[in-house]
Short mmCIF file of C-alpha atoms and ligand atoms in Angstrom, two decimals:
data_model
loop_
_atom_site.label_atom_id
_atom_site.label_comp_id
_atom_site.label_asym_id
_atom_site.label_seq_id
_atom_site.Cartn_x
_atom_site.Cartn_y
_atom_site.Cartn_z
CA MET A 1032 8.06 2.29 -35.20
CA GLU A 1033 8.96 5.92 -35.86
CA ASN A 1034 9.44 7.93 -32.66
CA PRO A 1035 7.01 10.85 -32.25
CA LYS A 1036 8.52 14.33 -32.19
CA PRO A 1037 8.23 16.12 -28.82
CA ASP A 1038 5.89 18.66 -30.46
CA ASP A 1039 3.44 15.86 -31.26
CA ILE A 1040 2.97 15.31 -27.57
CA GLU A 1041 0.39 17.18 -25.51
CA VAL A 1042 0.70 17.36 -21.71
CA ARG A 1043 -2.52 17.86 -19.78
CA GLN A 1044 -4.22 17.17 -16.47
CA VAL A 1045 -5.78 13.74 -15.91
CA CYS A 1046 -9.54 14.32 -15.69
CA ALA A 1047 -12.01 12.56 -13.40
CA GLY A 1048 -13.22 9.58 -15.44
CA GLU A 1049 -9.78 8.88 -16.94
CA SER A 1050 -8.56 6.77 -14.00
CA GLU A 1051 -8.98 3.50 -15.87
CA GLU A 1052 -6.83 4.63 -18.84
CA LEU A 1053 -4.26 6.06 -16.41
CA MET A 1054 -4.02 2.73 -14.57
CA VAL A 1055 -3.68 0.77 -17.83
CA PHE A 1056 -0.69 3.00 -18.67
CA LEU A 1057 0.85 2.69 -15.18
CA LEU A 1058 0.49 -1.10 -15.24
CA ALA A 1059 2.26 -1.23 -18.61
CA HIS A 1060 5.03 1.34 -18.16
CA TYR A 1061 5.40 2.36 -14.51
CA TYR A 1062 4.88 -0.61 -12.17
CA PRO A 1063 6.95 -3.23 -14.08
CA GLU A 1064 10.07 -1.03 -13.98
CA GLU A 1065 9.70 1.13 -10.88
CA PRO A 1066 12.43 -0.39 -8.67
CA LEU A 1067 10.42 -0.68 -5.43
CA THR A 1068 7.52 -2.46 -7.14
CA ALA A 1069 9.77 -4.54 -9.37
CA GLY A 1070 12.03 -5.48 -6.44
CA THR A 1071 9.26 -6.54 -4.04
CA SER A 1072 7.56 -9.89 -4.47
CA PRO A 1073 5.08 -10.72 -5.99
CA PRO A 1074 5.52 -8.71 -9.24
CA GLU A 1075 1.97 -7.33 -9.49
CA PRO A 1076 0.98 -4.28 -7.43
CA GLU A 1077 -1.69 -4.81 -4.78
CA ALA A 1078 -5.18 -3.33 -5.15
CA ALA A 1079 -4.50 -0.95 -2.23
CA ASP A 1080 -1.42 0.41 -4.05
CA LYS A 1081 -3.42 1.08 -7.24
CA GLU A 1082 -6.32 2.58 -5.25
CA PHE A 1083 -3.89 4.89 -3.48
CA LEU A 1084 -2.41 6.20 -6.75
CA LEU A 1085 -5.84 6.74 -8.30
CA SER A 1086 -7.08 8.51 -5.14
CA ASN A 1087 -4.88 11.43 -6.25
CA VAL A 1088 -6.77 12.06 -9.51
CA PRO A 1089 -9.60 14.12 -7.87
CA PHE A 1090 -7.01 16.61 -6.54
CA GLY A 1091 -6.35 17.70 -10.13
CA THR A 1092 -2.64 17.11 -9.55
CA CYS A 1093 -2.04 14.20 -11.96
CA PHE A 1094 -0.87 14.80 -15.53
CA MET A 1095 -0.40 12.75 -18.63
CA ALA A 1096 1.32 13.13 -21.98
CA LEU A 1097 -0.65 12.07 -25.04
CA GLN A 1098 0.57 11.34 -28.52
CA GLY A 1099 -2.17 10.78 -31.07
CA GLY A 1100 -4.66 10.22 -28.25
CA ARG A 1101 -2.47 7.52 -26.64
CA ILE A 1102 -0.98 8.00 -23.15
CA VAL A 1103 2.81 7.93 -23.44
CA ALA A 1104 3.75 9.31 -20.00
CA ALA A 1105 2.06 10.07 -16.69
CA VAL A 1106 2.72 11.56 -13.29
CA VAL A 1107 0.70 11.00 -10.13
CA ALA A 1108 1.02 13.65 -7.42
CA GLY A 1109 -0.96 14.63 -4.35
CA PRO A 1110 -0.81 16.98 -1.39
CA LYS A 1111 0.78 16.13 1.98
CA ASP A 1112 1.24 18.10 5.19
CA SER A 1113 3.37 17.97 8.35
CA HIS A 1114 1.39 14.96 9.67
CA GLU A 1115 2.63 12.80 6.78
CA PRO A 1116 5.35 10.89 8.73
CA GLU A 1117 2.78 9.72 11.32
CA HIS A 1118 0.19 9.04 8.60
CA MET A 1119 2.67 6.94 6.57
CA ALA A 1120 3.71 4.93 9.64
CA GLU A 1121 0.05 4.20 10.36
CA GLU A 1122 -0.60 3.19 6.72
CA ALA A 1123 2.46 0.89 6.76
CA ARG A 1124 1.09 -0.81 9.92
CA ARG A 1125 -2.40 -1.09 8.42
CA HIS A 1126 -1.08 -2.86 5.30
CA ALA A 1127 1.64 -4.91 7.05
CA GLY A 1128 2.20 -8.43 5.74
CA GLY A 1129 1.75 -7.81 2.02
CA LYS A 1130 3.69 -6.25 -0.85
CA TRP A 1131 2.11 -2.80 -0.41
CA GLY A 1132 2.83 -2.95 3.33
CA ARG A 1133 6.51 -3.70 2.66
CA ILE A 1134 6.74 -0.82 0.16
CA LEU A 1135 4.98 1.51 2.61
CA HIS A 1136 7.32 0.42 5.40
CA LEU A 1137 10.29 1.63 3.34
CA LEU A 1138 8.53 4.80 2.12
CA SER A 1139 7.50 5.55 5.70
CA ALA A 1140 11.14 5.37 6.83
CA VAL A 1141 12.03 7.77 3.99
CA GLU A 1142 9.18 10.11 4.98
CA SER A 1143 10.29 10.16 8.64
CA ALA A 1144 13.86 10.95 7.59
CA THR A 1145 12.93 13.69 5.12
CA ASP A 1146 9.84 15.21 6.84
CA VAL A 1147 9.93 18.00 4.23
CA CYS A 1148 7.07 20.12 5.60
CA ARG A 1149 8.66 20.42 9.05
CA ARG A 1150 12.17 20.59 7.57
CA PHE A 1151 11.29 23.59 5.39
CA GLY A 1152 8.71 25.04 7.79
CA VAL A 1153 5.86 24.95 5.26
CA PRO A 1154 2.25 23.80 5.73
CA SER A 1155 2.11 21.52 2.68
CA SER A 1156 3.93 19.98 -0.23
CA LEU A 1157 2.71 18.54 -3.51
CA HIS A 1158 4.30 15.10 -3.49
CA VAL A 1159 5.05 13.12 -6.64
CA HIS A 1160 4.14 9.47 -6.04
CA ALA A 1161 4.66 7.99 -9.51
CA LEU A 1162 6.30 9.01 -12.76
CA GLY A 1163 6.43 6.82 -15.83
CA VAL A 1164 7.38 7.29 -19.48
CA ASP A 1165 6.73 4.75 -22.26
CA PRO A 1166 10.19 3.43 -23.31
CA VAL A 1167 9.38 4.41 -26.93
CA VAL A 1168 9.54 8.11 -25.99
CA ARG A 1169 12.15 8.07 -23.19
CA GLY A 1170 15.04 10.49 -23.39
CA ARG A 1171 12.79 13.27 -24.76
CA SER A 1172 12.42 15.08 -21.42
CA LEU A 1173 8.79 14.03 -21.06
CA GLY A 1174 9.41 13.22 -17.39
CA ALA A 1175 10.73 16.76 -16.96
CA ARG A 1176 7.71 18.23 -18.77
CA LEU A 1177 5.37 16.36 -16.43
CA MET A 1178 7.33 17.43 -13.34
CA THR A 1179 7.13 21.04 -14.58
CA ALA A 1180 3.34 20.68 -14.96
CA VAL A 1181 3.16 19.44 -11.34
CA ALA A 1182 5.25 22.41 -10.14
CA GLN A 1183 2.97 24.84 -12.01
CA ARG A 1184 -0.08 23.19 -10.42
CA ALA A 1185 1.58 23.39 -6.97
CA ARG A 1186 1.96 27.16 -7.45
CA GLU A 1187 -1.70 27.47 -8.51
CA LEU A 1188 -2.87 25.51 -5.45
CA GLY A 1189 -0.58 27.39 -3.04
CA HIS A 1190 1.76 24.53 -2.13
CA PRO A 1191 5.21 26.03 -1.44
CA LEU A 1192 7.06 22.77 -2.20
CA VAL A 1193 7.14 19.92 -4.66
CA SER A 1194 8.70 16.75 -3.23
CA VAL A 1195 9.50 13.36 -4.70
CA ASP A 1196 11.07 10.10 -3.53
CA CYS A 1197 13.18 8.98 -6.48
CA THR A 1198 13.47 5.22 -6.54
CA SER A 1199 15.32 5.09 -9.85
CA VAL A 1200 18.61 6.60 -10.89
CA TYR A 1201 16.91 8.08 -13.99
CA SER A 1202 14.27 9.92 -11.97
CA ALA A 1203 16.93 11.17 -9.52
CA ARG A 1204 19.04 12.59 -12.38
CA LEU A 1205 15.94 14.07 -13.99
CA VAL A 1206 14.86 16.06 -10.90
CA GLN A 1207 18.41 17.15 -10.11
CA ARG A 1208 18.60 18.61 -13.63
CA LEU A 1209 15.40 20.52 -12.79
CA GLY A 1210 17.11 22.05 -9.75
CA TYR A 1211 15.57 19.87 -7.02
CA GLN A 1212 17.51 19.78 -3.75
CA LEU A 1213 18.59 16.38 -2.45
CA VAL A 1214 17.65 16.16 1.25
CA ASN A 1215 18.11 12.47 2.01
CA THR A 1216 19.53 9.32 0.46
CA LEU A 1217 18.56 5.80 1.42
CA ARG A 1218 20.80 3.12 0.01
CA VAL A 1219 18.98 -0.17 -0.42
CA ILE A 1220 20.87 -3.15 -1.66
CA ILE A 1221 18.63 -5.88 -2.97
CA ARG A 1222 19.10 -9.24 -4.58
CA THR A 1223 16.13 -10.74 -6.40
CA LEU A 1224 16.00 -14.54 -6.17
CA PRO A 1225 14.46 -16.89 -8.69
CA GLU A 1226 11.14 -18.47 -7.70
CA PRO A 1227 11.73 -21.76 -5.80
N1 LIG B 2788 16.32 2.76 -18.80
C1 LIG B 2788 17.33 3.10 -19.64
N2 LIG B 2788 17.56 4.38 -20.04
C2 LIG B 2788 16.71 5.34 -19.58
C3 LIG B 2788 15.64 5.04 -18.72
C4 LIG B 2788 15.47 3.68 -18.31
N3 LIG B 2788 14.51 3.34 -17.44
N4 LIG B 2788 15.00 6.22 -18.41
C5 LIG B 2788 15.65 7.20 -19.07
N5 LIG B 2788 16.67 6.67 -19.77
C6 LIG B 2788 17.64 7.39 -20.55
C7 LIG B 2788 17.00 8.06 -21.72
O1 LIG B 2788 16.88 7.22 -22.83
C8 LIG B 2788 17.93 9.23 -21.93
O2 LIG B 2788 19.08 8.78 -22.58
P1 LIG B 2788 19.80 9.74 -23.66
O3 LIG B 2788 20.20 10.96 -22.88
O4 LIG B 2788 20.93 8.88 -24.13
O5 LIG B 2788 18.76 10.01 -24.70
C9 LIG B 2788 18.35 9.63 -20.54
O6 LIG B 2788 18.15 8.45 -19.74
C10 LIG B 2788 17.55 10.80 -19.98
O7 LIG B 2788 16.19 10.49 -20.08
P2 LIG B 2788 15.05 11.42 -19.47
O8 LIG B 2788 14.42 12.21 -20.58
O9 LIG B 2788 15.54 12.15 -18.28
O10 LIG B 2788 14.06 10.31 -18.92
P3 LIG B 2788 12.53 10.16 -19.23
O11 LIG B 2788 11.80 11.36 -18.73
O12 LIG B 2788 12.32 9.76 -20.63
O13 LIG B 2788 12.16 8.90 -18.30
C11 LIG B 2788 11.66 7.89 -16.18
C12 LIG B 2788 12.57 8.86 -16.94
C13 LIG B 2788 10.27 8.46 -16.06
C14 LIG B 2788 12.23 7.72 -14.78
C15 LIG B 2788 11.65 6.53 -16.92
O14 LIG B 2788 12.91 5.94 -16.76
C16 LIG B 2788 10.59 5.53 -16.44
O15 LIG B 2788 9.42 5.63 -16.78
N6 LIG B 2788 11.04 4.53 -15.66
C17 LIG B 2788 10.13 3.46 -15.18
C18 LIG B 2788 9.34 3.87 -13.96
C19 LIG B 2788 10.23 4.52 -12.92
O16 LIG B 2788 11.24 3.97 -12.47
N7 LIG B 2788 9.84 5.74 -12.51
C20 LIG B 2788 10.55 6.56 -11.53
C21 LIG B 2788 10.44 6.04 -10.14
S1 LIG B 2788 10.47 7.33 -8.91
C22 LIG B 2788 8.90 7.94 -8.95
O17 LIG B 2788 8.04 7.46 -9.64
C23 LIG B 2788 8.56 9.13 -8.13
#
């Protein structure tokens, strides 16, 4: 298949009513490769995980890239404030025992260590929860375009910061190229085992 040119691709906000299409995209091109989801058994994301991502759509802080009407990239972001470390710890406890609980347990540890609102003395941050690009159009800076759209939206909404927990080396490189400051690194060594 011929790769689309970057100019063929429109980036715009995800509207209310487009959650289903967004989730279809995330299930195809985000969840299967995002290292935390892929590295935590079982492979499929839990309903609570998907509900959490979609709960960000009404904030008007999620964006997608479309090529010929087809979603080829998406970013899910939402606001957080200085209570986020306590909130995340509570959410991790609430979902303990399942895949989402294990993911939240790790993300909660990251949140406590970074605590960006208190660290930078700001009331809020627009936090990027998920970023995915269809492999067919990777390497065309679509991830960067979506992160730029989130930053523009953060300015419009009065959030002084944009934060992101990069779980993949590609996303980490991408945001560092955009000038993001690294405030914490968590090294996780995993070994996936075959099903018994
Ligand atoms: N595997 C192999 N190569 C990759 C990948 C990948 N997953 N991602 C990017 N690359 C390559 C590109 O092909 C490109 O190579 P080139 O310079 O030789 O052309 C180079 O890395 C730079 O690509 P970018 O334009 O920076 O990356 P892009 O925006 O296309 O995609 C992204 C980056 C979104 C992280 C993508 O890898 C992806 O969707 N991964 C799956 C989901 C995921 O892990 N998301 C990030 C988790 S963190 C979070 O969501 C907050």
